[in-house]
mmCIF file of C-alpha atoms in Angstrom:
data_model
loop_
_atom_site.group_PDB
_atom_site.id
_atom_site.type_symbol
_atom_site.label_atom_id
_atom_site.label_comp_id
_atom_site.label_asym_id
_atom_site.label_seq_id
_atom_site.Cartn_x
_atom_site.Cartn_y
_atom_site.Cartn_z
ATOM 1 C CA MET S 288 0.000 0.000 0.000
ATOM 2 C CA GLN S 289 2.804 2.431 0.912
ATOM 3 C CA THR S 290 4.732 1.647 -2.267
ATOM 4 C CA GLN S 291 1.700 2.291 -4.485
ATOM 5 C CA ILE S 292 0.992 5.660 -2.872
ATOM 6 C CA SER S 293 4.674 6.647 -3.320
ATOM 7 C CA ARG S 294 4.517 5.824 -7.018
ATOM 8 C CA ILE S 295 1.438 7.990 -7.450
ATOM 9 C CA ILE S 296 2.907 11.006 -5.673
ATOM 10 C CA ALA S 297 6.520 10.681 -6.970
ATOM 11 C CA PRO S 298 5.911 12.599 -10.247
ATOM 12 C CA LEU S 299 4.938 15.564 -8.174
ATOM 13 C CA HIS S 300 8.693 16.067 -7.477
ATOM 14 C CA ARG S 301 9.191 17.178 -11.057
ATOM 15 C CA VAL S 302 6.464 19.793 -10.900
ATOM 16 C CA ARG S 303 7.325 23.276 -9.747
ATOM 17 C CA LEU S 304 4.864 24.414 -7.158
ATOM 18 C CA ALA S 305 4.250 27.617 -5.319
ATOM 19 C CA PRO S 306 5.984 27.914 -1.904
ATOM 20 C CA GLN S 307 2.816 27.170 0.077
ATOM 21 C CA ARG S 308 1.847 24.326 -2.157
ATOM 22 C CA ALA S 309 5.354 22.982 -1.957
ATOM 23 C CA VAL S 310 5.167 22.918 1.822
ATOM 24 C CA ARG S 311 1.884 21.026 1.713
ATOM 25 C CA HIS S 312 3.330 18.696 -0.840
ATOM 26 C CA LYS S 313 6.269 17.880 1.406
ATOM 27 C CA ARG S 314 3.985 17.252 4.356
ATOM 28 C CA LEU S 315 1.771 14.939 2.284
ATOM 29 C CA LEU S 316 4.783 13.132 0.940
ATOM 30 C CA GLY S 317 6.069 12.605 4.441
ATOM 31 C CA PHE S 318 2.675 11.482 5.651
ATOM 32 C CA THR S 319 2.440 8.830 2.940
ATOM 33 C CA ARG S 320 5.894 7.508 3.652
ATOM 34 C CA ASN S 321 5.070 7.187 7.372
ATOM 35 C CA GLU S 322 3.455 3.933 8.647
ATOM 36 C CA GLN S 323 1.017 5.902 10.840
ATOM 37 C CA GLY S 324 -0.425 7.546 7.763
ATOM 38 C CA SER S 325 -0.910 4.190 6.069
ATOM 39 C CA PHE S 326 -2.842 2.859 9.062
ATOM 40 C CA THR S 327 -5.056 5.958 9.086
ATOM 41 C CA LEU S 328 -5.983 5.573 5.436
ATOM 42 C CA GLU S 329 -6.658 1.877 5.787
ATOM 43 C CA ALA S 330 -8.813 2.453 8.897
ATOM 44 C CA SER S 331 -10.865 5.156 7.164
ATOM 45 C CA LEU S 332 -11.741 2.650 4.439
ATOM 46 C CA VAL S 333 -12.334 -0.450 6.603
ATOM 47 C CA PHE S 334 -13.999 1.090 9.698
ATOM 48 C CA PRO S 335 -17.377 1.909 8.015
ATOM 49 C CA MET S 336 -17.656 -1.712 6.878
ATOM 50 C CA ILE S 337 -16.862 -2.967 10.381
ATOM 51 C CA LEU S 338 -19.413 -0.587 11.885
ATOM 52 C CA ILE S 339 -22.122 -1.699 9.460
ATOM 53 C CA CYS S 340 -21.402 -5.376 10.159
ATOM 54 C CA THR S 341 -21.428 -4.799 13.918
ATOM 55 C CA VAL S 342 -24.761 -2.986 13.861
ATOM 56 C CA SER S 343 -26.215 -5.672 11.590
ATOM 57 C CA LEU S 344 -25.095 -8.413 13.952
ATOM 58 C CA LEU S 345 -26.663 -6.535 16.870
ATOM 59 C CA PHE S 346 -30.025 -6.365 15.091
ATOM 60 C CA VAL S 347 -29.818 -10.018 14.097
ATOM 61 C CA GLY S 348 -29.089 -10.963 17.697
ATOM 62 C CA LEU S 349 -31.992 -8.869 18.976
ATOM 63 C CA TYR S 350 -34.311 -10.407 16.368
ATOM 64 C CA ALA S 351 -33.239 -13.936 17.317
ATOM 65 C CA TYR S 352 -33.726 -13.185 21.022
ATOM 66 C CA GLN S 353 -37.224 -11.763 20.502
ATOM 67 C CA HIS S 354 -38.142 -14.698 18.244
ATOM 68 C CA VAL S 355 -37.175 -17.196 20.954
ATOM 69 C CA TYR S 356 -38.917 -15.079 23.606
ATOM 70 C CA ILE S 357 -42.194 -15.044 21.659
ATOM 71 C CA LYS S 358 -42.051 -18.814 21.121
ATOM 72 C CA GLN S 359 -41.472 -19.370 24.837
ATOM 73 C CA LEU S 360 -44.366 -17.021 25.629
ATOM 74 C CA ALA S 361 -46.716 -19.006 23.378
ATOM 75 C CA ARG S 362 -45.546 -22.298 24.888
ATOM 76 C CA THR S 363 -46.085 -21.043 28.448
ATOM 77 C CA ALA S 364 -49.590 -19.715 27.693
ATOM 78 C CA ALA S 365 -50.676 -22.934 25.956
ATOM 79 C CA GLU S 366 -49.364 -25.202 28.729
ATOM 80 C CA ARG S 367 -50.941 -23.169 31.527
ATOM 81 C CA LEU S 368 -54.299 -23.073 29.753
ATOM 82 C CA ALA S 369 -54.174 -26.847 29.256
ATOM 83 C CA PHE S 370 -53.106 -27.418 32.861
ATOM 84 C CA THR S 371 -56.045 -25.420 34.299
ATOM 85 C CA TRP S 372 -58.617 -26.394 31.646
ATOM 86 C CA THR S 373 -60.703 -28.637 33.940
ATOM 87 C CA ASN S 374 -61.664 -25.693 36.160
ATOM 88 C CA SER S 375 -61.854 -22.098 34.948
ATOM 89 C CA HIS S 376 -61.469 -20.883 38.552
ATOM 90 C CA LYS S 377 -57.914 -22.221 38.843
ATOM 91 C CA ASN S 378 -55.063 -19.748 39.119
ATOM 92 C CA LEU S 379 -52.972 -19.890 35.933
ATOM 93 C CA ASN S 380 -49.635 -19.689 37.723
ATOM 94 C CA PRO S 381 -49.767 -22.066 40.751
ATOM 95 C CA GLY S 382 -52.983 -23.878 39.720
ATOM 96 C CA SER S 383 -54.655 -23.352 43.113
ATOM 97 C CA PHE S 384 -58.449 -22.996 43.396
ATOM 98 C CA ASN S 385 -61.337 -23.060 45.835
ATOM 99 C CA PRO S 386 -62.953 -26.543 45.839
ATOM 100 C CA GLN S 387 -66.389 -24.934 46.105
ATOM 101 C CA GLU S 388 -65.904 -23.100 42.790
ATOM 102 C CA THR S 389 -66.488 -25.429 39.832
ATOM 103 C CA ASP S 390 -67.769 -25.270 36.253
ATOM 104 C CA GLY S 391 -70.628 -27.640 36.975
ATOM 105 C CA LEU S 392 -70.985 -31.407 36.918
ATOM 106 C CA TYR S 393 -71.683 -31.901 33.212
ATOM 107 C CA TRP S 394 -69.495 -29.224 31.604
ATOM 108 C CA ARG S 395 -67.578 -31.912 29.671
ATOM 109 C CA LEU S 396 -70.779 -32.836 27.820
ATOM 110 C CA THR S 397 -72.480 -29.474 27.374
ATOM 111 C CA GLN S 398 -69.752 -26.792 27.460
ATOM 112 C CA ASP S 399 -66.605 -28.389 26.049
ATOM 113 C CA HIS S 400 -67.363 -28.390 22.287
ATOM 114 C CA VAL S 401 -67.842 -32.146 22.001
ATOM 115 C CA THR S 402 -69.247 -31.556 18.494
ATOM 116 C CA ASP S 403 -65.747 -30.612 17.253
ATOM 117 C CA LEU S 404 -65.329 -34.313 16.449
ATOM 118 C CA PHE S 405 -67.722 -33.823 13.512
ATOM 119 C CA GLY S 406 -66.114 -30.622 12.309
ATOM 120 C CA PHE S 407 -65.192 -32.210 8.970
ATOM 121 C CA LEU S 408 -68.899 -32.150 8.034
ATOM 122 C CA ASN S 409 -69.158 -28.358 8.045
ATOM 123 C CA GLY S 410 -65.535 -27.585 7.247
ATOM 124 C CA SER S 411 -64.661 -26.085 10.630
ATOM 125 C CA ALA S 412 -63.768 -27.371 14.049
ATOM 126 C CA GLY S 413 -62.950 -25.808 17.358
ATOM 127 C CA VAL S 414 -63.309 -22.294 18.667
ATOM 128 C CA SER S 415 -60.840 -19.428 18.350
ATOM 129 C CA ILE S 416 -60.623 -15.953 19.908
ATOM 130 C CA ALA S 417 -58.340 -12.967 19.393
ATOM 131 C CA LEU S 418 -55.857 -11.965 22.075
ATOM 132 C CA PRO S 419 -55.753 -9.903 24.178
ATOM 133 C CA THR S 420 -59.398 -9.952 25.260
ATOM 134 C CA HIS S 421 -61.279 -10.266 28.525
ATOM 135 C CA GLN S 422 -64.659 -11.335 27.155
ATOM 136 C CA GLY S 423 -66.187 -14.637 26.121
ATOM 137 C CA ASP S 424 -69.659 -15.837 25.215
ATOM 138 C CA GLY S 425 -69.248 -19.422 26.410
ATOM 139 C CA LEU S 426 -67.205 -21.351 28.941
ATOM 140 C CA VAL S 427 -64.545 -22.322 26.371
ATOM 141 C CA GLU S 428 -64.163 -18.725 25.202
ATOM 142 C CA ARG S 429 -63.786 -17.507 28.798
ATOM 143 C CA LYS S 430 -61.104 -20.111 29.456
ATOM 144 C CA LEU S 431 -59.150 -19.076 26.345
ATOM 145 C CA ALA S 432 -59.476 -15.379 27.207
ATOM 146 C CA ARG S 433 -57.543 -15.979 30.430
ATOM 147 C CA ALA S 434 -54.362 -16.214 28.332
ATOM 148 C CA SER S 435 -54.524 -12.435 27.901
ATOM 149 C CA GLY S 436 -53.222 -12.042 31.450
ATOM 150 C CA LEU S 437 -50.015 -13.855 30.459
ATOM 151 C CA LEU S 438 -49.191 -11.606 27.491
ATOM 152 C CA PRO S 439 -47.172 -8.389 27.980
ATOM 153 C CA ASN S 440 -48.094 -5.131 26.257
ATOM 154 C CA GLY S 441 -47.616 -5.117 22.503
ATOM 155 C CA VAL S 442 -48.121 -8.863 22.052
ATOM 156 C CA THR S 443 -51.213 -9.961 20.089
ATOM 157 C CA GLY S 444 -52.408 -13.221 18.600
ATOM 158 C CA THR S 445 -55.086 -15.902 18.815
ATOM 159 C CA ALA S 446 -56.019 -18.779 21.122
ATOM 160 C CA SER S 447 -58.025 -21.780 19.955
ATOM 161 C CA TYR S 448 -59.368 -25.047 21.380
ATOM 162 C CA ARG S 449 -60.316 -28.315 19.681
ATOM 163 C CA ASN S 450 -62.034 -31.284 21.291
ATOM 164 C CA TYR S 451 -61.492 -34.600 19.528
ATOM 165 C CA VAL S 452 -62.963 -36.583 22.474
ATOM 166 C CA LEU S 453 -59.743 -38.553 22.982
ATOM 167 C CA ASP S 454 -57.478 -35.571 22.329
ATOM 168 C CA HIS S 455 -58.116 -32.042 23.627
ATOM 169 C CA GLN S 456 -55.801 -29.419 22.108
ATOM 170 C CA VAL S 457 -55.106 -25.835 23.146
ATOM 171 C CA GLU S 458 -53.247 -23.756 20.564
ATOM 172 C CA VAL S 459 -51.771 -20.287 21.141
ATOM 173 C CA ASP S 460 -50.362 -18.197 18.263
ATOM 174 C CA VAL S 461 -48.807 -14.829 19.230
ATOM 175 C CA ASN S 462 -46.738 -12.172 17.436
ATOM 176 C CA LYS S 463 -44.938 -8.936 18.246
ATOM 177 C CA SER S 464 -43.668 -6.159 15.976
ATOM 178 C CA PHE S 465 -39.888 -5.665 15.652
ATOM 179 C CA LEU S 466 -38.290 -2.338 14.668
ATOM 180 C CA MET S 467 -35.373 -2.711 12.281
ATOM 181 C CA PRO S 468 -33.750 -0.817 9.373
ATOM 182 C CA SER S 469 -35.460 -1.080 6.006
ATOM 183 C CA ILE S 470 -32.454 -2.927 4.529
ATOM 184 C CA MET S 471 -32.654 -5.657 7.168
ATOM 185 C CA ARG S 472 -36.431 -5.762 6.837
ATOM 186 C CA LYS S 473 -36.031 -6.639 3.160
ATOM 187 C CA TRP S 474 -33.313 -9.135 3.992
ATOM 188 C CA LEU S 475 -35.336 -10.920 6.695
ATOM 189 C CA GLN S 476 -38.598 -10.374 4.748
ATOM 190 C CA THR S 477 -40.568 -9.634 7.948
ATOM 191 C CA HIS S 478 -41.162 -6.909 10.474
ATOM 192 C CA THR S 479 -42.668 -9.095 13.231
ATOM 193 C CA THR S 480 -41.682 -12.102 15.309
ATOM 194 C CA SER S 481 -44.225 -14.868 15.876
ATOM 195 C CA GLY S 482 -44.537 -18.072 17.835
ATOM 196 C CA LYS S 483 -47.070 -20.907 17.977
ATOM 197 C CA ALA S 484 -47.488 -23.713 20.502
ATOM 198 C CA ILE S 485 -49.929 -26.602 21.012
ATOM 199 C CA ALA S 486 -50.597 -28.219 24.389
ATOM 200 C CA HIS S 487 -52.740 -31.262 25.144
ATOM 201 C CA VAL S 488 -55.272 -31.239 27.994
ATOM 202 C CA VAL S 489 -54.753 -34.160 30.382
ATOM 203 C CA ASP S 490 -57.885 -34.738 32.492
ATOM 204 C CA SER S 491 -56.448 -37.162 35.016
ATOM 205 C CA VAL S 492 -59.525 -37.109 37.291
ATOM 206 C CA GLU S 493 -61.855 -38.081 34.447
ATOM 207 C CA LEU S 494 -59.417 -40.767 33.276
ATOM 208 C CA ILE S 495 -59.313 -42.353 36.739
ATOM 209 C CA ARG S 496 -63.104 -42.119 37.032
ATOM 210 C CA MET S 497 -63.732 -43.810 33.672
ATOM 211 C CA THR S 498 -61.094 -46.476 34.353
ATOM 212 C CA ASP S 499 -62.617 -47.303 37.726
ATOM 213 C CA LEU S 500 -66.139 -47.334 36.245
ATOM 214 C CA THR S 501 -65.082 -49.710 33.476
ATOM 215 C CA ARG S 502 -63.149 -51.967 35.829
ATOM 216 C CA THR S 503 -65.978 -52.157 38.377
ATOM 217 C CA TYR S 504 -69.245 -52.280 36.452
ATOM 218 C CA VAL S 505 -68.486 -53.853 33.080
ATOM 219 C CA PRO S 506 -67.743 -57.344 34.524
ATOM 220 C CA THR S 507 -70.885 -57.069 36.677
ATOM 221 C CA LEU S 508 -73.147 -56.059 33.796
ATOM 222 C CA ALA S 509 -71.641 -58.595 31.395
ATOM 223 C CA GLY S 510 -72.959 -61.566 33.400
ATOM 224 C CA ARG S 511 -76.219 -59.973 34.539
ATOM 225 C CA ILE S 512 -78.376 -61.385 31.711
ATOM 226 C CA SER S 513 -77.706 -64.297 29.375
ATOM 227 C CA PRO S 514 -78.362 -64.188 25.613
ATOM 228 C CA GLU S 515 -81.222 -66.664 26.035
ATOM 229 C CA LYS S 516 -82.972 -64.467 28.606
ATOM 230 C CA ALA S 517 -82.452 -61.416 26.425
ATOM 231 C CA LYS S 518 -84.135 -63.177 23.478
ATOM 232 C CA ALA S 519 -86.985 -64.335 25.694
ATOM 233 C CA ALA S 520 -87.544 -60.773 26.866
ATOM 234 C CA LEU S 521 -88.108 -59.687 23.255
ATOM 235 C CA VAL S 522 -90.857 -62.255 22.569
ATOM 236 C CA GLU S 523 -94.283 -60.689 22.097
ATOM 237 C CA PRO S 524 -96.750 -61.706 24.862
ATOM 238 C CA GLU S 525 -99.570 -64.007 23.840
ATOM 239 C CA ASN S 526 -102.127 -62.121 25.928
ATOM 240 C CA SER S 527 -102.482 -58.523 24.773
ATOM 241 C CA ASN S 528 -104.636 -57.580 27.777
ATOM 242 C CA LEU S 529 -102.030 -56.413 30.276
ATOM 243 C CA SER S 530 -104.358 -54.451 32.494
ATOM 244 C CA GLY S 531 -104.736 -57.334 34.981
ATOM 245 C CA PRO S 532 -107.805 -57.910 37.097
ATOM 246 C CA LYS S 533 -110.245 -55.039 37.181
ATOM 247 C CA VAL S 534 -110.440 -53.196 40.499
ATOM 248 C CA THR S 535 -113.704 -51.493 41.428
ATOM 249 C CA ILE S 536 -113.438 -48.524 43.770
ATOM 250 C CA GLN S 537 -116.626 -47.613 45.618
ATOM 251 C CA SER S 538 -115.403 -45.548 48.591
ATOM 252 C CA GLU S 539 -112.661 -43.215 49.788
ATOM 253 C CA ARG S 540 -111.351 -45.853 52.185
ATOM 254 C CA GLN S 541 -111.156 -48.499 49.467
ATOM 255 C CA ALA S 542 -109.309 -46.053 47.219
ATOM 256 C CA SER S 543 -106.672 -45.344 49.893
ATOM 257 C CA THR S 544 -106.195 -49.072 50.582
ATOM 258 C CA TYR S 545 -105.686 -49.772 46.884
ATOM 259 C CA LEU S 546 -103.274 -46.836 46.642
ATOM 260 C CA ARG S 547 -101.088 -48.172 49.486
ATOM 261 C CA SER S 548 -100.810 -51.550 47.766
ATOM 262 C CA LEU S 549 -100.035 -49.852 44.472
ATOM 263 C CA VAL S 550 -97.157 -47.629 45.663
ATOM 264 C CA GLY S 551 -95.963 -49.735 48.588
ATOM 265 C CA GLY S 552 -96.536 -46.950 51.105
ATOM 266 C CA LYS S 553 -98.007 -46.698 54.570
ATOM 267 C CA GLU S 554 -100.612 -44.514 56.207
ATOM 268 C CA VAL S 555 -99.083 -41.802 58.414
ATOM 269 C CA VAL S 556 -100.165 -38.606 60.138
ATOM 270 C CA ARG S 557 -98.177 -35.368 59.829
ATOM 271 C CA THR S 558 -98.681 -32.011 61.553
ATOM 272 C CA THR S 559 -98.279 -28.898 59.430
ATOM 273 C CA ALA S 560 -96.400 -25.759 60.507
ATOM 274 C CA SER S 561 -99.727 -24.055 61.271
ATOM 275 C CA GLY S 562 -100.712 -26.877 63.693
ATOM 276 C CA LYS S 563 -103.170 -28.714 61.451
ATOM 277 C CA SER S 564 -103.207 -32.535 61.324
ATOM 278 C CA ARG S 565 -102.829 -34.167 57.904
ATOM 279 C CA LEU S 566 -103.571 -37.858 57.235
ATOM 280 C CA ILE S 567 -101.385 -39.130 54.384
ATOM 281 C CA ASP S 568 -102.985 -42.131 52.659
ATOM 282 C CA ALA S 569 -99.692 -43.613 51.424
ATOM 283 C CA LEU S 570 -96.147 -42.329 52.114
ATOM 284 C CA ASP S 571 -93.687 -44.370 50.038
ATOM 285 C CA ALA S 572 -90.008 -45.081 50.736
ATOM 286 C CA ARG S 573 -88.866 -42.071 48.688
ATOM 287 C CA GLY S 574 -90.897 -39.642 50.792
ATOM 288 C CA ILE S 575 -93.666 -39.094 48.218
ATOM 289 C CA ALA S 576 -97.101 -38.496 49.798
ATOM 290 C CA HIS S 577 -99.970 -40.070 47.812
ATOM 291 C CA GLN S 578 -103.536 -38.910 48.455
ATOM 292 C CA ALA S 579 -106.648 -40.753 47.192
ATOM 293 C CA PHE S 580 -109.815 -38.783 46.349
ATOM 294 C CA TYR S 581 -113.124 -40.358 45.413
ATOM 295 C CA SER S 582 -116.053 -38.248 46.565
ATOM 296 C CA LEU S 583 -114.652 -34.882 47.694
ATOM 297 C CA THR S 584 -115.687 -31.801 45.769
ATOM 298 C CA GLU S 585 -113.317 -29.238 44.290
ATOM 299 C CA ALA S 586 -114.359 -26.635 46.848
ATOM 300 C CA GLN S 587 -113.446 -28.982 49.723
ATOM 301 C CA LEU S 588 -110.094 -29.730 48.128
ATOM 302 C CA ARG S 589 -109.279 -26.025 47.743
ATOM 303 C CA THR S 590 -110.204 -24.999 51.269
ATOM 304 C CA GLU S 591 -109.182 -28.054 53.329
ATOM 305 C CA GLN S 592 -106.755 -30.409 51.580
ATOM 306 C CA LEU S 593 -104.702 -28.106 49.350
ATOM 307 C CA PRO S 594 -103.362 -25.722 52.090
ATOM 308 C CA LYS S 595 -102.220 -28.662 54.235
ATOM 309 C CA ASP S 596 -100.326 -30.390 51.421
ATOM 310 C CA VAL S 597 -98.702 -27.135 50.297
ATOM 311 C CA GLU S 598 -97.414 -26.585 53.859
ATOM 312 C CA LEU S 599 -96.064 -30.158 54.044
ATOM 313 C CA LEU S 600 -94.381 -29.830 50.687
ATOM 314 C CA GLN S 601 -92.681 -26.549 51.594
ATOM 315 C CA GLN S 602 -91.808 -27.061 55.282
ATOM 316 C CA ASP S 603 -91.772 -30.798 56.130
ATOM 317 C CA PRO S 604 -88.361 -32.332 55.247
ATOM 318 C CA THR S 605 -89.818 -35.876 55.294
ATOM 319 C CA VAL S 606 -92.231 -35.086 52.440
ATOM 320 C CA LYS S 607 -90.340 -34.867 49.146
ATOM 321 C CA GLY S 608 -93.392 -34.624 46.912
ATOM 322 C CA VAL S 609 -97.188 -34.832 46.788
ATOM 323 C CA VAL S 610 -99.313 -36.804 44.304
ATOM 324 C CA TRP S 611 -103.122 -36.598 44.187
ATOM 325 C CA HIS S 612 -104.935 -39.657 42.803
ATOM 326 C CA PHE S 613 -108.493 -39.147 41.556
ATOM 327 C CA PHE S 614 -110.751 -42.195 41.115
ATOM 328 C CA LYS S 615 -113.783 -41.912 38.835
ATOM 329 C CA LYS S 616 -117.165 -42.669 40.394
ATOM 330 C CA ASP S 617 -118.896 -43.391 37.080
ATOM 331 C CA ALA S 618 -118.495 -43.123 33.320
ATOM 332 C CA THR S 619 -119.521 -39.465 33.357
ATOM 333 C CA GLY S 620 -116.293 -38.492 35.106
ATOM 334 C CA LYS S 621 -118.023 -36.895 38.027
ATOM 335 C CA GLY S 622 -115.640 -35.760 40.756
ATOM 336 C CA MET S 623 -112.678 -35.240 38.386
ATOM 337 C CA PRO S 624 -110.719 -31.952 38.687
ATOM 338 C CA THR S 625 -111.227 -29.273 36.068
ATOM 339 C CA ASP S 626 -108.393 -28.165 33.782
ATOM 340 C CA ALA S 627 -108.013 -24.890 35.674
ATOM 341 C CA PHE S 628 -107.756 -26.710 38.998
ATOM 342 C CA ARG S 629 -105.182 -29.169 37.601
ATOM 343 C CA LYS S 630 -103.021 -26.304 36.367
ATOM 344 C CA GLU S 631 -103.279 -24.654 39.784
ATOM 345 C CA LEU S 632 -102.147 -27.866 41.475
ATOM 346 C CA GLU S 633 -99.205 -28.211 39.091
ATOM 347 C CA ARG S 634 -98.104 -24.637 39.804
ATOM 348 C CA LYS S 635 -98.051 -25.454 43.519
ATOM 349 C CA GLY S 636 -95.954 -28.581 42.919
ATOM 350 C CA ILE S 637 -98.660 -31.236 43.240
ATOM 351 C CA VAL S 638 -98.848 -33.999 40.620
ATOM 352 C CA VAL S 639 -102.310 -35.173 39.446
ATOM 353 C CA VAL S 640 -103.033 -38.802 38.432
ATOM 354 C CA ILE S 641 -106.444 -39.905 37.057
ATOM 355 C CA HIS S 642 -107.562 -43.543 37.622
ATOM 356 C CA ASN S 643 -110.276 -44.978 35.414
#
């Protein structure tokens, strides 16, 4: 390098210059012949390239760091949603929850998108929401929206859930903008970093429950009925009259006796909260009070019987329900309750049964 510069400047010795220019010429000639001058020229040419490469490497490192950070963020959100999926009241970080706060007994059947298994029929499956959000129409949407609390400011994306009965998947896809020079943006062909993760919901409690149910009851049910007995049960009966012997009711007492034999109950006396005594014709093992009526009029039932049974139904813990049985006196249907009275009884929680 020094030799080439000397060859370029050497002809200047043969040119007569003005005194000031001659002084500058001597200084330049001495500068080029000095090693310090050569290093300065070389550094002025190489340093910009080194600076550009250094800055580029810094941006590439920052982009790689943010890319890994976003992927880890998506993985963490998906795994925590899957871990707490069985109860929307669980804390996303430690997983703790109040045992009294649940999503209901049958949420797996009614609020877990079981129909996603048939998504190929309509071309779509699963449910997806945009992040961040704090709203949700259904239980699944509210569970997915909880991922918004795990995302820092500036991070957006989507969260989705798919239920394939044997495989429950939670997917989180997030992205974040990345500021970089336009040259690097063209080189990397992107201005954002994104990450996607899929986690599988493991419902250990339901797995243990189904395993125990299968292990306990399937062997018992398998030997409960033989194929021969099953075929015999499907044979049509020869006698189509299944009503049995005809029972004729001619009095209130006979009706109550027949009712006790029909429901397997017993006659008991209960005292209402207002101090009135109530004779129950037949109280069965489940706590259902059955009353037989044969000759009482509707006015007597409204003023005397109905208030007592309503009090028992509302305040007596031993009475779980009340059923009124009406027995016809003749073919005209005399003594049967009117439609308005039947609707009134149903509104008060009393079931009406008509015996022919």
